[in-house]
N, CA, C and O of each residue as an XYZ file, in Angstrom:
464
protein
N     107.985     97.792    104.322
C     107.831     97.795    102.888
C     109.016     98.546    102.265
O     109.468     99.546    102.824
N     109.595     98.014    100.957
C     110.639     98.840    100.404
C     110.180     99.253     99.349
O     109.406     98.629     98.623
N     110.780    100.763     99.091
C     110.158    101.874     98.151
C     111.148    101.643     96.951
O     112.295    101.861     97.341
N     111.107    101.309     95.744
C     111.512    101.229     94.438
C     112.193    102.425     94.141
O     111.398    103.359     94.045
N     113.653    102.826     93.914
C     113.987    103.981     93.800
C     113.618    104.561     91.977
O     113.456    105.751     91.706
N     113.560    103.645     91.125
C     112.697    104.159     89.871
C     110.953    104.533     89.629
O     110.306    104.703     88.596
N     110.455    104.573     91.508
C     109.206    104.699     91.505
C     108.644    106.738     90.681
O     109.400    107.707     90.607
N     107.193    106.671     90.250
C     107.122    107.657     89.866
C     106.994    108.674     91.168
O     107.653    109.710     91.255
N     106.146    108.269     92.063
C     105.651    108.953     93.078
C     106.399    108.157     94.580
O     106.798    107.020     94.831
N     106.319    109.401     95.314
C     107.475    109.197     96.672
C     106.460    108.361     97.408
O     105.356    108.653     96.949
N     106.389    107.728     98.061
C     105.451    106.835     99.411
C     106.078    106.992    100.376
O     106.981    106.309    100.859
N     105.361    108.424    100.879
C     105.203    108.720    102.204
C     104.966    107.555    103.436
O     105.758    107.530    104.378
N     103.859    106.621    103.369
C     103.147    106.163    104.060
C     102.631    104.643    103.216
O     102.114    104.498    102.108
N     102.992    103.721    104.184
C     101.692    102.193    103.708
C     101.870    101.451    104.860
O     102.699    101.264    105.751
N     100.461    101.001    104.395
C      99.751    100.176    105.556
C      98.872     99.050    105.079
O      97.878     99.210    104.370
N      99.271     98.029    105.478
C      98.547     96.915    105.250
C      97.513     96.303    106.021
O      97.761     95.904    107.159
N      96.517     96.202    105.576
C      95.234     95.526    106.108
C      94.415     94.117    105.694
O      94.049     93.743    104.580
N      94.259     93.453    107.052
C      93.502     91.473    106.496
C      92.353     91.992    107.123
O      92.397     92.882    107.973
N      91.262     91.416    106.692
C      90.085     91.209    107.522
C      89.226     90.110    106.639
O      88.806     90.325    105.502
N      89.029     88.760    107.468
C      88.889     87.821    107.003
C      89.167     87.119    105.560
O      89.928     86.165    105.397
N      88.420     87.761    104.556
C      88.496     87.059    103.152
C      88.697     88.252    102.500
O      88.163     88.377    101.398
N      89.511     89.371    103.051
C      90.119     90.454    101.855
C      91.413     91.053    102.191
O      92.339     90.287    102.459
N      91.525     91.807    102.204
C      92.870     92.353    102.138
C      92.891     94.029    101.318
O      92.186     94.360    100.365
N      93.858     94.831    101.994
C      94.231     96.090    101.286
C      95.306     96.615    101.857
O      95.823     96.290    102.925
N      95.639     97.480    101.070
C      96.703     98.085    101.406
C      96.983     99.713    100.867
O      96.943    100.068     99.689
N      97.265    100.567    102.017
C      96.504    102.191    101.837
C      98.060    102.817    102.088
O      98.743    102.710    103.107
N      98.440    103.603    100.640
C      98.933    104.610    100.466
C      98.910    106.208    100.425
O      98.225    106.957     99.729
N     100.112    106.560    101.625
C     100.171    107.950    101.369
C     101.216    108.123    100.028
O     102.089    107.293     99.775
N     100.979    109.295     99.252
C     102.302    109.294     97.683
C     101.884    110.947     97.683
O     100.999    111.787     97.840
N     103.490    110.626     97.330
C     103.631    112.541     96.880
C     104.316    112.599     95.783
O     105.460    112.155     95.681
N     103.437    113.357     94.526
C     103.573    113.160     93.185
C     104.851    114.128     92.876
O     104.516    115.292     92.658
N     106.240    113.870     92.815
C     106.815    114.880     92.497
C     106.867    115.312     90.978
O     107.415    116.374     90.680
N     106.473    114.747     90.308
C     106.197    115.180     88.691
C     105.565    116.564     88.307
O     105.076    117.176     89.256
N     105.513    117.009     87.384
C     104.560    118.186     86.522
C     103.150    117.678     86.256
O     102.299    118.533     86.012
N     102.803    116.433     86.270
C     101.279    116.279     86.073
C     100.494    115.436     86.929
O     101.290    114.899     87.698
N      99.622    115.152     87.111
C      98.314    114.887     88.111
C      98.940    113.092     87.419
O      99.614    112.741     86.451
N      98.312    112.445     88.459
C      98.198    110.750     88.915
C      97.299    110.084     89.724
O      97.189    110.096     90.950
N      96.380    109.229     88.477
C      95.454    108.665     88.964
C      95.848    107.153     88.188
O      96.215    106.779     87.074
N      95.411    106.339     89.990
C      95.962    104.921     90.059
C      94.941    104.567     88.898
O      93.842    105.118     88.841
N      95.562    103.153     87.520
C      94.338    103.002     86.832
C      94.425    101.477     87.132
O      93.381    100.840     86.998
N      95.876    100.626     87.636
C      95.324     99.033     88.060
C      96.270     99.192     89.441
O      96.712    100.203     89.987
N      96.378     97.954     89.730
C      97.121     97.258     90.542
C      97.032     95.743     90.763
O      96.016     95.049     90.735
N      98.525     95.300     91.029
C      98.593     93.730     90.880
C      99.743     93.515     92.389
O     100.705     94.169     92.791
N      99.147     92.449     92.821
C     100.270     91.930     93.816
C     100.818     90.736     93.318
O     100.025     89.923     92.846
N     101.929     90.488     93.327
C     102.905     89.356     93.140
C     103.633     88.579     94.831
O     104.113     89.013     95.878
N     103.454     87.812     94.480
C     103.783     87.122     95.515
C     104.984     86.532     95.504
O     105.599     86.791     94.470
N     105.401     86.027     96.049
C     107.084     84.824     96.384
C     107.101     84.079     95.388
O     108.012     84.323     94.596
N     106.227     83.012     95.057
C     105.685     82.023     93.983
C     105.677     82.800     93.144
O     106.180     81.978     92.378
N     105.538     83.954     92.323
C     105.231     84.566     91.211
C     103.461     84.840     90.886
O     102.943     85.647     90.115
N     102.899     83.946     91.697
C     101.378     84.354     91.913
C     100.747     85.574     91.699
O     100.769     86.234     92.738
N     100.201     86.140     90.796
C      99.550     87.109     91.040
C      98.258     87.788     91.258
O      97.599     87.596     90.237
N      97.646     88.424     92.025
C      96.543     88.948     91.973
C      96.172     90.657     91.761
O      96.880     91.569     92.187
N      94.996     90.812     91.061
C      94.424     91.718     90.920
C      94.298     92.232     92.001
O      94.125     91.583     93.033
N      94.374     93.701     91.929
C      93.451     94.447     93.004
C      93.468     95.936     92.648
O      94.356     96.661     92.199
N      91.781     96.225     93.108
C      91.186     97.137     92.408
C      91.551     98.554     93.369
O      91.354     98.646     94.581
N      91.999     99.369     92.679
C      92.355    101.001     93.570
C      91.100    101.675     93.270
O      90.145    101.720     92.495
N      91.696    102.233     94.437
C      90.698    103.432     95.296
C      90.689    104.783     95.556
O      90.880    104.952     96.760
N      90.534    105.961     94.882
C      91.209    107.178     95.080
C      90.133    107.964     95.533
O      88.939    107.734     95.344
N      90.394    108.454     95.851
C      89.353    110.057     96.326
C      89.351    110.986     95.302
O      88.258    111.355     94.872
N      90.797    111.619     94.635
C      91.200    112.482     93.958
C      92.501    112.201     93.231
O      93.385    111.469     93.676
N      92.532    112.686     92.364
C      93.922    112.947     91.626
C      95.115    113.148     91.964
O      95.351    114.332     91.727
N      96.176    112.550     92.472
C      97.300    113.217     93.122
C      97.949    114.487     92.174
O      98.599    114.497     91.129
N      97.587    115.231     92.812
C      98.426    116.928     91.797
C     100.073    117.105     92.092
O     100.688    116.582     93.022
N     100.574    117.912     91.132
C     102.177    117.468     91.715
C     102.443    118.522     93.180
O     101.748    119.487     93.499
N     103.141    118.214     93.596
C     103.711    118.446     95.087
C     102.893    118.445     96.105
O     103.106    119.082     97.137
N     101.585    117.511     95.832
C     100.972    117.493     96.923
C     100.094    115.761     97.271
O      99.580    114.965     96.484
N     100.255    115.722     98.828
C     100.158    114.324     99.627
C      98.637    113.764     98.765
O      97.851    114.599     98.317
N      98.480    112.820     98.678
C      97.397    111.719     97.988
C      97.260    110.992     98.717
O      97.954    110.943     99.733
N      96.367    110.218     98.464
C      96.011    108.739     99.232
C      95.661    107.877     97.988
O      95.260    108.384     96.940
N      95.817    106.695     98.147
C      95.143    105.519     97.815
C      95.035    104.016     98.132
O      95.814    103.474     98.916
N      94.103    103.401     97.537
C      93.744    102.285     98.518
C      93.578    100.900     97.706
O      92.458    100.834     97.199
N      94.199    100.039     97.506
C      94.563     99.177     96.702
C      93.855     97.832     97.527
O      94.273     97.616     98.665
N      92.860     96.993     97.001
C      92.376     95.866     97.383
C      91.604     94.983     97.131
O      90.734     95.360     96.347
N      91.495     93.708     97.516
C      90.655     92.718     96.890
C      90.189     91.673     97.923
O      90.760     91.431     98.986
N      89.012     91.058     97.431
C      88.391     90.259     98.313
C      88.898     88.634     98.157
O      88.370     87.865     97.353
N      90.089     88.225     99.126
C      90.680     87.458     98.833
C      91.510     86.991     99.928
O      92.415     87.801    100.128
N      91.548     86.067    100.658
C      92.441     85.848    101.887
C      93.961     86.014    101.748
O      94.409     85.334    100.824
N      94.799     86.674    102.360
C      95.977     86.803    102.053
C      96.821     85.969    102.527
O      98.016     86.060    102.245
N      96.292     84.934    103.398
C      97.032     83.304    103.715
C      97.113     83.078    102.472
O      98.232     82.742    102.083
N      96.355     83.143    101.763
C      96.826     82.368    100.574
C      97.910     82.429     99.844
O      98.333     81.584     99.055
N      98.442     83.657    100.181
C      99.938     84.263     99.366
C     100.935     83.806     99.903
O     100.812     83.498    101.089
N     102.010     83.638     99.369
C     103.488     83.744     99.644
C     104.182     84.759    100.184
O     105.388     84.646     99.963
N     103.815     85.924    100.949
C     104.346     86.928    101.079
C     105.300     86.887    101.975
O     105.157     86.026    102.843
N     106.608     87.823    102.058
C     106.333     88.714    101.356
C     105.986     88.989    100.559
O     105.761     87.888    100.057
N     105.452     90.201     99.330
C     104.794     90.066     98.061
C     105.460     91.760     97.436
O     105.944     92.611     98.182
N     105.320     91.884     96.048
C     105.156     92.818     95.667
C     104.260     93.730     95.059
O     103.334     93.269     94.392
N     104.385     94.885     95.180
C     102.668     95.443     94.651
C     103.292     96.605     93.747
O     104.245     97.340     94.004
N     102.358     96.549     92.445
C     102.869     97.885     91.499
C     101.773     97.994     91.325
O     100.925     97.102     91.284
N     101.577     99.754     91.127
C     100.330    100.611     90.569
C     100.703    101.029     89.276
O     101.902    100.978     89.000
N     100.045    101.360     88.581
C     100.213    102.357     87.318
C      99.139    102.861     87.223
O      98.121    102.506     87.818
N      99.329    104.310     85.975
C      98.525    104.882     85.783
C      97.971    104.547     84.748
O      98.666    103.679     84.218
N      96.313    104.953     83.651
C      95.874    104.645     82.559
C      96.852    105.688     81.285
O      97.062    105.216     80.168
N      97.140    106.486     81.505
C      97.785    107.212     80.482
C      99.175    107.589     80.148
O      99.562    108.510     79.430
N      99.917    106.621     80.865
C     101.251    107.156     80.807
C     102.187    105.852     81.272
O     101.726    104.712     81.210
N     103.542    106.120     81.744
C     104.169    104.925     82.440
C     104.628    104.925     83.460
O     105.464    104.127     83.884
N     103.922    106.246     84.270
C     104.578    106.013     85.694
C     103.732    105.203     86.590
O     102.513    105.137     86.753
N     105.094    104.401     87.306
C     104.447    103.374     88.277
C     104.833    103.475     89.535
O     105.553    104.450     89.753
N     104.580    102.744     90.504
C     104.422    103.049     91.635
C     105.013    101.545     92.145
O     104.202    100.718     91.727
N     106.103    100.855     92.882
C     106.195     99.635     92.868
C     106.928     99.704     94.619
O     107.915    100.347     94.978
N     106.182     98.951     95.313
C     106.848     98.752     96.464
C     106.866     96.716     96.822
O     106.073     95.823     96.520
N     108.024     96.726     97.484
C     108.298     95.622     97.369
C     108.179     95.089     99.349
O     107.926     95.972    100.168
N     108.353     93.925     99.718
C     108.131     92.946    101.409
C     107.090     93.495    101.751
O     107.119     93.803    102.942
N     105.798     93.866    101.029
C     104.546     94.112    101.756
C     103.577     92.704    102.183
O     102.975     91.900    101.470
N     103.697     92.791    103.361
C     103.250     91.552    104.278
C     101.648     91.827    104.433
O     101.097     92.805    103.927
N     101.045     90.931    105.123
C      99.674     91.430    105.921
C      99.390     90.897    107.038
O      99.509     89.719    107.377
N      98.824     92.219    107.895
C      98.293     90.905    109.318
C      97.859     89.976    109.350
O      97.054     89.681    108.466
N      98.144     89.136    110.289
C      96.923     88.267    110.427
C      95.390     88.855    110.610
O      95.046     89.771    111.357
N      94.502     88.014    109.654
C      92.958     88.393    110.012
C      92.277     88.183    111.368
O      92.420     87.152    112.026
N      91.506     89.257    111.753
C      90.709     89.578    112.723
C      89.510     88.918    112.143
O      88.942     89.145    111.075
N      89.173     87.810    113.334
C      87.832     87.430    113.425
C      86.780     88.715    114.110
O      87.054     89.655    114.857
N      85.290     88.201    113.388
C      84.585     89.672    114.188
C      84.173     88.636    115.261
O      83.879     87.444    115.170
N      84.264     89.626    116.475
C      83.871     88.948    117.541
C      82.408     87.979    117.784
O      81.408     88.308    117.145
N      82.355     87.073    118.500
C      81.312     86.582    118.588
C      80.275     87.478    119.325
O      80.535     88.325    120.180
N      78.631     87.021    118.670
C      77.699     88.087    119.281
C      77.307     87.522    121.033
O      77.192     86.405    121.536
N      77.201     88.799    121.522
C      76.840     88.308    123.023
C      75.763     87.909    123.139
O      74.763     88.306    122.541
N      75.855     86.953    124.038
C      74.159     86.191    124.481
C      73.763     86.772    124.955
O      72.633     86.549    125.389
């Protein structure tokens, strides 16, 4: 994944996840700013210009100089995309965003069949 050098917050860490008919993708970010950051959307763009929603996930507030998580996703097969893709976060009160760009996804894991 490539990190946007006009991003607000540093990305430590991402990881992309398929599992059948959804998809996510989980950020570490380290807020170097003076004030707290909480994800308020997120959208993936695809190759095609396609875009989809997807709903974030936080635990807590990222405070400044310290590691966060969040978790960006939707119930939606990611065959369906063009990806590579791009993904931007923002916040509800302000304009810092968060934009990383060639975020791919595995292929989906079937759940195993049940044993006889």
């Amino acid at each position: 994944m490539k990190h946007h050098p006009a991003n607000a917050l540093r990305t430590e860490k991402a990881q992309s996840y398929s599992h059948l008919e959804s998809m996510a993708v989980r950020l570490q970010l380290v807020n170097p700013g003076a004030e707290p950051w909480t994800a308020a959307g997120a959208v993936l763009k695809d190759s095609t210009g396609a875009e989809v929603e997807l709903s974030p996930w936080q635990e807590s507030v990222i405070l400044p100089g310290v590691p966060g998580f969040v978790v960006v996703g939707a119930e939606r097969d990611p065959r369906q995309l063009g990806c590579p893709c791009t993904l931007k976060l923002w916040e509800a009160q302000g304009p810092r965003t968060v934009t990383l760009g060639d975020v791919s996804f595995p292929d989906a894991k079937q759940d195993p069949a049940p044993e006889s």
